[in-house]
mmCIF file of C-alpha atoms in Angstrom:
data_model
loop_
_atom_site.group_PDB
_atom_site.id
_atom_site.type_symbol
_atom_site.label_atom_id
_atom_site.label_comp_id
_atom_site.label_asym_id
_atom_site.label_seq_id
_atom_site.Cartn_x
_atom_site.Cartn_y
_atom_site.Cartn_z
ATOM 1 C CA UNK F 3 17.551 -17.190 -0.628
ATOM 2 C CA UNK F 4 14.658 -16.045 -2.527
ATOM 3 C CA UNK F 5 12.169 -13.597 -2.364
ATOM 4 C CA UNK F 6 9.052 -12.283 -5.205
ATOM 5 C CA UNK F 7 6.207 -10.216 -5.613
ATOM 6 C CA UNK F 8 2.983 -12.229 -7.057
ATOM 7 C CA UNK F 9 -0.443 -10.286 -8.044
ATOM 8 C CA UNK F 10 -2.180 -10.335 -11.648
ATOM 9 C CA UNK F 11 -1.560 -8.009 -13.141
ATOM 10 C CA UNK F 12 2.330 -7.122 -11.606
ATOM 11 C CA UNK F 13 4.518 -6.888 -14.455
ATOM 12 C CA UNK F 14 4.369 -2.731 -13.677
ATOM 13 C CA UNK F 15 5.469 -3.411 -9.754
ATOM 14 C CA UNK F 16 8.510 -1.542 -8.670
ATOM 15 C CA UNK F 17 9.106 -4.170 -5.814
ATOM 16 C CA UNK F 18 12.092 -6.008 -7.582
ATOM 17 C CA UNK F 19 13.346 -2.816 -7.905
ATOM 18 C CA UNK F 20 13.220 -1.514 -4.195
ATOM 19 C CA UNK F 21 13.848 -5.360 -2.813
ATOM 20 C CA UNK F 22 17.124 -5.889 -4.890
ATOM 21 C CA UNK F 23 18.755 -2.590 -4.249
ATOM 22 C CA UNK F 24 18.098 -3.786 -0.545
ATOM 23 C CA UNK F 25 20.156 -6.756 -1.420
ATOM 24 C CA UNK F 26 22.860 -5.216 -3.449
ATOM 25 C CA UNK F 27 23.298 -2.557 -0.417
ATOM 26 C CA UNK F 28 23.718 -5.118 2.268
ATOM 27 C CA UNK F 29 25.946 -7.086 0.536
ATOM 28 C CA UNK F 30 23.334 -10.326 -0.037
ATOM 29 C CA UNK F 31 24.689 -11.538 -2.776
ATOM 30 C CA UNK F 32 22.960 -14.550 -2.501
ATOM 31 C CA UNK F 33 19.498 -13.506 -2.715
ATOM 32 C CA UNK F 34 17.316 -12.846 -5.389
ATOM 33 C CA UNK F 35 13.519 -11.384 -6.157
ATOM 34 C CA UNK F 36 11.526 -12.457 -8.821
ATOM 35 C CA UNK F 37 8.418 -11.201 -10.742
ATOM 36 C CA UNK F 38 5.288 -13.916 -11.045
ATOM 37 C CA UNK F 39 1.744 -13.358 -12.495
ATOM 38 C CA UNK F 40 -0.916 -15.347 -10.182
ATOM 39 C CA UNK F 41 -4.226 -14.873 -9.454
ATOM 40 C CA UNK F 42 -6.082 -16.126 -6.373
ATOM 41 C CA UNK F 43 -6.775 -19.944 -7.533
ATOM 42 C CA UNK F 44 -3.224 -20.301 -8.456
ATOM 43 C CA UNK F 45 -1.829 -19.048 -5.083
ATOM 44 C CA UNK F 46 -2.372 -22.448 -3.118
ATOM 45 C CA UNK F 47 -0.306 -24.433 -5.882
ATOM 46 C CA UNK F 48 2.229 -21.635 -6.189
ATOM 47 C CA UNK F 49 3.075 -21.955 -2.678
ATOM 48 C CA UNK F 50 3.372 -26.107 -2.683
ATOM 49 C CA UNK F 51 5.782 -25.943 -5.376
ATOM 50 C CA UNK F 52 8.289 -24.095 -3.295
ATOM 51 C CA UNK F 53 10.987 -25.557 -1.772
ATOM 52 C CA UNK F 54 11.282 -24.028 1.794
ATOM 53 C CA UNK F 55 14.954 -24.224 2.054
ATOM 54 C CA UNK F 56 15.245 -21.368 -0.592
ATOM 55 C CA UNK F 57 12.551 -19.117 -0.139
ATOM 56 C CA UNK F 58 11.930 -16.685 2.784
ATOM 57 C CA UNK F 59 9.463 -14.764 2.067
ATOM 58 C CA UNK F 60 6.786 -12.962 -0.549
ATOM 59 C CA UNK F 61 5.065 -9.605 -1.649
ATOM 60 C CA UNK F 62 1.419 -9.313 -3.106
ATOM 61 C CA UNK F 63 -0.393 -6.990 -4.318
ATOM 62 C CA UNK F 64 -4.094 -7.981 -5.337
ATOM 63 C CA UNK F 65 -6.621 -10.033 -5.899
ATOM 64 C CA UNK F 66 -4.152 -11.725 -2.920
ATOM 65 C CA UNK F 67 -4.170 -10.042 -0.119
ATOM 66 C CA UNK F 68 -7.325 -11.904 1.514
ATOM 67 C CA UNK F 69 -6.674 -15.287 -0.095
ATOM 68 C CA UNK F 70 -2.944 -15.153 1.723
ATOM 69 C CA UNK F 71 -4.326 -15.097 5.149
ATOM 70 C CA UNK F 72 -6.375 -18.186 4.413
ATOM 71 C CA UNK F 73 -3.594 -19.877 3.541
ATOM 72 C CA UNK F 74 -1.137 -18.915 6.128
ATOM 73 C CA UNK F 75 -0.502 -20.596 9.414
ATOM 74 C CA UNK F 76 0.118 -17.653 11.324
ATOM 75 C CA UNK F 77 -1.991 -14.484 11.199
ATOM 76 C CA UNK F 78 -0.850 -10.972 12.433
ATOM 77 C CA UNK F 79 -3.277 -8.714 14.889
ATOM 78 C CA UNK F 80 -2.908 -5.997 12.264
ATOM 79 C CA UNK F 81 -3.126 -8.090 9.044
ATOM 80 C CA UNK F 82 -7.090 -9.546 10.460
ATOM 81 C CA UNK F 83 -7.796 -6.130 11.839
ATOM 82 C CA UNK F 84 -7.180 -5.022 8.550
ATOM 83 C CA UNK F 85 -8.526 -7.614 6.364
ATOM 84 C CA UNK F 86 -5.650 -8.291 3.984
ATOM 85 C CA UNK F 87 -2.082 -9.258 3.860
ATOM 86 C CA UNK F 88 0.378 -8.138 1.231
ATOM 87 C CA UNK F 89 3.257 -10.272 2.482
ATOM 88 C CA UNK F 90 4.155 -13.696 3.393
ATOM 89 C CA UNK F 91 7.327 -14.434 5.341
ATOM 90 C CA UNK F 92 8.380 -18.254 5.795
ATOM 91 C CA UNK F 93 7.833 -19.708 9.437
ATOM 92 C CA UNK F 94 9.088 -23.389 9.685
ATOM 93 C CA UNK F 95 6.633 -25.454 7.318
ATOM 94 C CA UNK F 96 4.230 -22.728 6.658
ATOM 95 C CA UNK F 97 3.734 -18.523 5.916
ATOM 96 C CA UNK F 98 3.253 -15.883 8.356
ATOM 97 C CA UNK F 99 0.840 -13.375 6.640
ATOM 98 C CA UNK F 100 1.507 -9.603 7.517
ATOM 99 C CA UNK F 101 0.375 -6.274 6.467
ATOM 100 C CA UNK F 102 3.230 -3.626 5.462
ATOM 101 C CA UNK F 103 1.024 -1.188 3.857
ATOM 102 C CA UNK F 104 -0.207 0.429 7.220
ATOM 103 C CA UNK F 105 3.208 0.809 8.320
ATOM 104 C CA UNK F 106 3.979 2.063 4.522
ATOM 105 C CA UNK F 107 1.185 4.921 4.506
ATOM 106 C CA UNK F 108 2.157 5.499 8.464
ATOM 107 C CA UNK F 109 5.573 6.472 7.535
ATOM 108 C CA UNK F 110 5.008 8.406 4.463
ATOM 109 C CA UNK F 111 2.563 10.427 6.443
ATOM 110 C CA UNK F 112 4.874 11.205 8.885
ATOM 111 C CA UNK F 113 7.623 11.897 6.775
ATOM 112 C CA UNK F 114 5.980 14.675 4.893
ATOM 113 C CA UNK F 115 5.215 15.948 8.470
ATOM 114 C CA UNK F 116 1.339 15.176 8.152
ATOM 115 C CA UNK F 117 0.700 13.644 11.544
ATOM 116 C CA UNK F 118 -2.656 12.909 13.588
ATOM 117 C CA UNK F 119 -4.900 14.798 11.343
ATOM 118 C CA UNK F 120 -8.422 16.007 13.595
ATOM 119 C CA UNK F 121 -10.476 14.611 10.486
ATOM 120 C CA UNK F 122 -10.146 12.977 6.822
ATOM 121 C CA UNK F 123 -11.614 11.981 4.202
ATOM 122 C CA UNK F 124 -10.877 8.762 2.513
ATOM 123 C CA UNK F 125 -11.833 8.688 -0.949
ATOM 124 C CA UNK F 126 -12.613 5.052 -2.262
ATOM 125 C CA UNK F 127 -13.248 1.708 -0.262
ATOM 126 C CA UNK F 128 -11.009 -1.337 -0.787
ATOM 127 C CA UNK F 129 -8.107 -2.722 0.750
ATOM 128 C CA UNK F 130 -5.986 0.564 0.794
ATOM 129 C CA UNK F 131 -8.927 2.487 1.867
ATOM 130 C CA UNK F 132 -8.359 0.118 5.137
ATOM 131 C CA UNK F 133 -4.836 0.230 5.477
ATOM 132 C CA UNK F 134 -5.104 3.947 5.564
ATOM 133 C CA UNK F 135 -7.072 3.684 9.101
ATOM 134 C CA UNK F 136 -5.248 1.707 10.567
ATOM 135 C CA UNK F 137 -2.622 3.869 9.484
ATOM 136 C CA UNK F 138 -4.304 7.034 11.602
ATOM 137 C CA UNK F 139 -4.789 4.964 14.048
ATOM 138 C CA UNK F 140 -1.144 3.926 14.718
ATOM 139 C CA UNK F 141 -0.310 8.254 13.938
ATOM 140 C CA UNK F 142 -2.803 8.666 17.030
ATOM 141 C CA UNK F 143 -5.614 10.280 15.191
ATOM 142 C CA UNK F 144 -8.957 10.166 16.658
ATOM 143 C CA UNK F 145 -10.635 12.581 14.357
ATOM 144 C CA UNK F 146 -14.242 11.442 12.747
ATOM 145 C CA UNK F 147 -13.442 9.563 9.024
ATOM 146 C CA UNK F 148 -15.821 9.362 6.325
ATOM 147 C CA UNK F 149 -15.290 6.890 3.170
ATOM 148 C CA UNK F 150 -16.449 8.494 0.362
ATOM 149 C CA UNK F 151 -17.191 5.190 -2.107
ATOM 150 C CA UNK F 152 -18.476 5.132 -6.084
ATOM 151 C CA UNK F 153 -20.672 2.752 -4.502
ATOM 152 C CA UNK F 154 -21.617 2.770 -1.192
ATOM 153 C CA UNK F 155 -23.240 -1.035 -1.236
ATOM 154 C CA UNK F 156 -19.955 -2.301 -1.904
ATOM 155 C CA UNK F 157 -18.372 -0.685 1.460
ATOM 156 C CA UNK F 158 -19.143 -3.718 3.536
ATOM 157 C CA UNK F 159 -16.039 -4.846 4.227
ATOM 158 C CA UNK F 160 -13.393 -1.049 4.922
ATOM 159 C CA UNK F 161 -16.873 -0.528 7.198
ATOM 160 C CA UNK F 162 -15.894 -3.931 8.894
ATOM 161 C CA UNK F 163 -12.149 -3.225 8.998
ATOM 162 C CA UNK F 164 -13.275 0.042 10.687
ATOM 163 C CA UNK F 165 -14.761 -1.533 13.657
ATOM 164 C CA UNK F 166 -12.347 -4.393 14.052
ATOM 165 C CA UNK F 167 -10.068 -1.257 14.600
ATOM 166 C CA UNK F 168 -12.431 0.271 16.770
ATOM 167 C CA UNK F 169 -12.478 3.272 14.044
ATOM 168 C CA UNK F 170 -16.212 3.551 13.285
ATOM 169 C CA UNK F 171 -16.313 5.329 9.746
ATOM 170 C CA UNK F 172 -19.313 7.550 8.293
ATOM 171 C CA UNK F 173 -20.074 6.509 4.293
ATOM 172 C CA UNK F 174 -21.538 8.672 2.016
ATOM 173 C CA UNK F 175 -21.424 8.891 -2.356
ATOM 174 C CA UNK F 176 -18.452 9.785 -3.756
ATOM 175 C CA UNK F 177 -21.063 12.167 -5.612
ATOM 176 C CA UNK F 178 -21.695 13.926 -2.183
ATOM 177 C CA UNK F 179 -17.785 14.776 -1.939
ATOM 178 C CA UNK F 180 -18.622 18.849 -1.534
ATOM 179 C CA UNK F 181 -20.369 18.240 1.303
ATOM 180 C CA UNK F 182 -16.936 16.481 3.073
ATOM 181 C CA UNK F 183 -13.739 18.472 2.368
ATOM 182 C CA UNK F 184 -14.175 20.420 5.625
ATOM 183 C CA UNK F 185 -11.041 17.797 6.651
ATOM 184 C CA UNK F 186 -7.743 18.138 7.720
ATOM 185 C CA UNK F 187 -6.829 15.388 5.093
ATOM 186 C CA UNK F 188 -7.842 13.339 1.774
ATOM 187 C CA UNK F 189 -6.541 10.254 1.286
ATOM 188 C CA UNK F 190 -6.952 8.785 -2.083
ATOM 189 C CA UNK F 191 -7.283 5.880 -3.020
ATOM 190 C CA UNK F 192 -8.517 5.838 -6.443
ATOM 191 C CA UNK F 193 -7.699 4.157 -9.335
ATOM 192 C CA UNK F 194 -5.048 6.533 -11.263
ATOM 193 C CA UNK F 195 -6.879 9.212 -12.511
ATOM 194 C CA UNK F 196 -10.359 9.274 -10.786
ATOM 195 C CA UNK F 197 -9.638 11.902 -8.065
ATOM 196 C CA UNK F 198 -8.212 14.154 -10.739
ATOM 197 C CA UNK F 199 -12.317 15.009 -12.154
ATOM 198 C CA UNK F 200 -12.324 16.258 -8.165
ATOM 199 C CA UNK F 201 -9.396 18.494 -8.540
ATOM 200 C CA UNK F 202 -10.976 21.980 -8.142
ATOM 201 C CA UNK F 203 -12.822 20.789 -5.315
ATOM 202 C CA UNK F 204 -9.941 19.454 -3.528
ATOM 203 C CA UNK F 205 -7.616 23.121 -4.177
ATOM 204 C CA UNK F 206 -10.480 24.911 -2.805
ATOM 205 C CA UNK F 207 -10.495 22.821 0.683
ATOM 206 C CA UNK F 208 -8.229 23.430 3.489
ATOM 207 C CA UNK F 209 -7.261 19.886 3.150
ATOM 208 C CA UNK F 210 -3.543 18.359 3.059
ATOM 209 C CA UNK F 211 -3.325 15.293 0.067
ATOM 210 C CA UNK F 212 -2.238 11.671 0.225
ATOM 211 C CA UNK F 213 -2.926 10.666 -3.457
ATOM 212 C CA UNK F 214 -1.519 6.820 -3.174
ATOM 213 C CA UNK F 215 -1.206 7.039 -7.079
ATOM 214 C CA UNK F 216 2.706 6.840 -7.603
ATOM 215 C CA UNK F 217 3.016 6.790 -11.712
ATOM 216 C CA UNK F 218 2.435 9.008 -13.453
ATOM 217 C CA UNK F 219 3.004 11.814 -10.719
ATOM 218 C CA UNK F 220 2.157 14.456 -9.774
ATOM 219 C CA UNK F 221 -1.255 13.668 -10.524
ATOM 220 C CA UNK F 222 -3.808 16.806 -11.721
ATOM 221 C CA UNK F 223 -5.365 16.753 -7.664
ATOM 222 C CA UNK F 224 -1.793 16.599 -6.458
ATOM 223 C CA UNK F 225 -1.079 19.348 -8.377
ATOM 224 C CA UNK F 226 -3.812 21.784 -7.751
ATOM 225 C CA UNK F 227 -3.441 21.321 -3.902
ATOM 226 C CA UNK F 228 0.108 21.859 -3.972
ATOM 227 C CA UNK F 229 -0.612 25.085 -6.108
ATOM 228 C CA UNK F 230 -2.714 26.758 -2.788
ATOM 229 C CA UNK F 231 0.040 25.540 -0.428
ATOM 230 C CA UNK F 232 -1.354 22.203 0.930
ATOM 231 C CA UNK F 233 0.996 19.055 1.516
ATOM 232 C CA UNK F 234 1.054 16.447 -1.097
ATOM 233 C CA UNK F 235 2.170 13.103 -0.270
ATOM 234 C CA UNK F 236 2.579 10.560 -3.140
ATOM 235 C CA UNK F 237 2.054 6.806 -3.547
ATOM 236 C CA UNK F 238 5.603 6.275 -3.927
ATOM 237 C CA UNK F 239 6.816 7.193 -0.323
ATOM 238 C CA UNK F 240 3.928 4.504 0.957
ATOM 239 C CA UNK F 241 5.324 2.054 -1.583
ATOM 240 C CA UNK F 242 8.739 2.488 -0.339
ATOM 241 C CA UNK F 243 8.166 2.000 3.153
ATOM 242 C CA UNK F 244 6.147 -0.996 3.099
ATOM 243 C CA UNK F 245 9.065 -2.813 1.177
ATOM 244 C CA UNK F 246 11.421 -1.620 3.896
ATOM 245 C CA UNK F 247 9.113 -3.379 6.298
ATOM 246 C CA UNK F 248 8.867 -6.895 4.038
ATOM 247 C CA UNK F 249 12.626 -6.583 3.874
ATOM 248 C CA UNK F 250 13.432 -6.565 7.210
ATOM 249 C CA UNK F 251 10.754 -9.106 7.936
ATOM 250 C CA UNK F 252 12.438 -11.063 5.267
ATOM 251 C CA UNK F 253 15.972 -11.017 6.215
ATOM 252 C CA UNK F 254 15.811 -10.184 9.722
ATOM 253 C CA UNK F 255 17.811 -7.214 9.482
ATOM 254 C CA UNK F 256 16.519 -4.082 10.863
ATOM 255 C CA UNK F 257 18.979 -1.984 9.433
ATOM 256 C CA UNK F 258 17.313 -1.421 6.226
ATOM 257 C CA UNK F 259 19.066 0.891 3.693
ATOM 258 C CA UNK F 260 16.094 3.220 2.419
ATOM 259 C CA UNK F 261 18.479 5.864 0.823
ATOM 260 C CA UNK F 262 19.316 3.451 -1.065
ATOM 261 C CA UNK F 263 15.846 1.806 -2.432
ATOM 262 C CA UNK F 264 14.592 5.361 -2.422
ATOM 263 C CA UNK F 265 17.266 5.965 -5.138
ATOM 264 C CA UNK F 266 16.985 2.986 -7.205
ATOM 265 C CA UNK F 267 12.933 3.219 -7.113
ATOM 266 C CA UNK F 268 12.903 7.032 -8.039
ATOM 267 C CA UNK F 269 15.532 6.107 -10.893
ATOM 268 C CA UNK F 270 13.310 3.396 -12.544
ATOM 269 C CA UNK F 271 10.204 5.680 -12.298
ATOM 270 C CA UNK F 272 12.301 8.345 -14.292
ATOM 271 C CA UNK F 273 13.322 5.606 -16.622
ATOM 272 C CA UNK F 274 9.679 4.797 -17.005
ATOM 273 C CA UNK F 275 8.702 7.865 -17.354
ATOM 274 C CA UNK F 276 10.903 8.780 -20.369
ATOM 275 C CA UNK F 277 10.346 5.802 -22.002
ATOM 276 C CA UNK F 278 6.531 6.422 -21.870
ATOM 277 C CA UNK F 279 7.075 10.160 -23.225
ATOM 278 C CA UNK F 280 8.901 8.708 -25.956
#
């Protein structure tokens, strides 16, 4: 069987990492996962040209997420609440769209024992910025949450997600962020290296960190909030997680080995890391 991540760009996704060391630990020798640059028009046409016999399922990362659930059959609760899928999994003739990512940032959360924060703080407004309520909601938290967005005009649709998910959200300017960080917890979702310009701010809050930013790490805000004693969660653990869900969506086994796609995806990230400092 076959599996693969698609996105443009995606040659930098750790996903054939974490999916084949699922493989390799539960003996599936006969399944593979592959690497494939497409953007949104070439999605459609990717998915005729596969034979359904050998593939069962795939990852994305964007600009797909929206254009999969137009193209799917089968739509999950959580995947419209949401507004984006990042995984198809092959049902009879067509693709069942799902969204991992909640249960990703879900599980990473709870993991690093950050659990039903009273209020937060999300810090950009795409498709992450969405999966991350969802994500509270499923931890139980009921606290307000404002989006704080580089521009609030394009906050239309995380505002959307929010009540689809019966999560009404305040928005305010990024700008405005001193005026917020009275929060149990930030969640960032910023491009790699755009919450770091915040960093002061964010050590001087009370605030716990989930930076989703997984290379390099720690990033400058992780670091200053870990320096006053705050919990730091990294993109990494989210990433993780939501290939532990596509896998067992995938195969259907829900005996996943994370230890051991924990241990392959941390070794590649050192790899990369090296090589980069070289």
């Amino acid at each position: 069987m076959r599996a693969a991540v698609l996105g443009s760009p995606v040659a930098h996704s750790l996903s054939p990492v974490l999916h084949s060391a699922a493989y390799a630990a539960l003996g599936l020798r006969d399944w593979s996962y592959g690497l494939f640059e497409c953007d949104e028009e070439g999605l459609a046409p990717f998915l005729e040209g596969l034979d359904p016999a050998d593939w069962a399922g795939l990852s994305l990362t964007m600009p797909l997420k929206r254009r999969a659930m137009e193209l799917a059959v089968e739509v999950t609760d959580l995947a419209t609440a949401v507004g984006g899928a990042n995984t198809l999994v092959r049902r009879g003739s067509g693709w069942a769209a799902h969204n991992t990512d909640v249960e990703g940032i879900a599980t990473a959360l709870t993991e690093a024992g950050v659990a039903a924060p009273g209020s937060t703080v999300v810090l950009g407004a795409g498709a992450t910025a969405a999966s991350a309520l969802a994500a509270l909601r499923e931890l139980g938290s009921a606290g307000p949450v404002t989006v704080l967005a580089r521009d609030t005009a394009r906050t239309r649709e995380v505002t959307a997600a929010a009540e689809r998910l019966g999560r009404p959200v305040e928005v305010a300017p990024l700008t405005e962020i001193d005026r917020h960080l009275d929060a149990d917890l930030v969640v960032s979702t910023l491009p790699s290296g755009a919450a770091d310009a915040h960093a002061e701010r964010l050590a001087a809050s009370r605030a716990d960190l989930f930076d989703v930013i997984y290379a390099p790490w720690p990033t400058t805000a992780a670091e200053a909030v870990a320096a006053r004693g705050g919990r730091v969660v990294g993109g990494f653990p989210m990433l993780l997680h939501q290939a532990v869900a596509q896998v067992r969506l995938m195969t259907g086994v829900e005996d996943v080995p994370v230890a051991a796609m924990r241990a392959a995806g941390e070794v590649e990230l050192e790899r990369r890391s090296a090589q980069a400092g070289v």
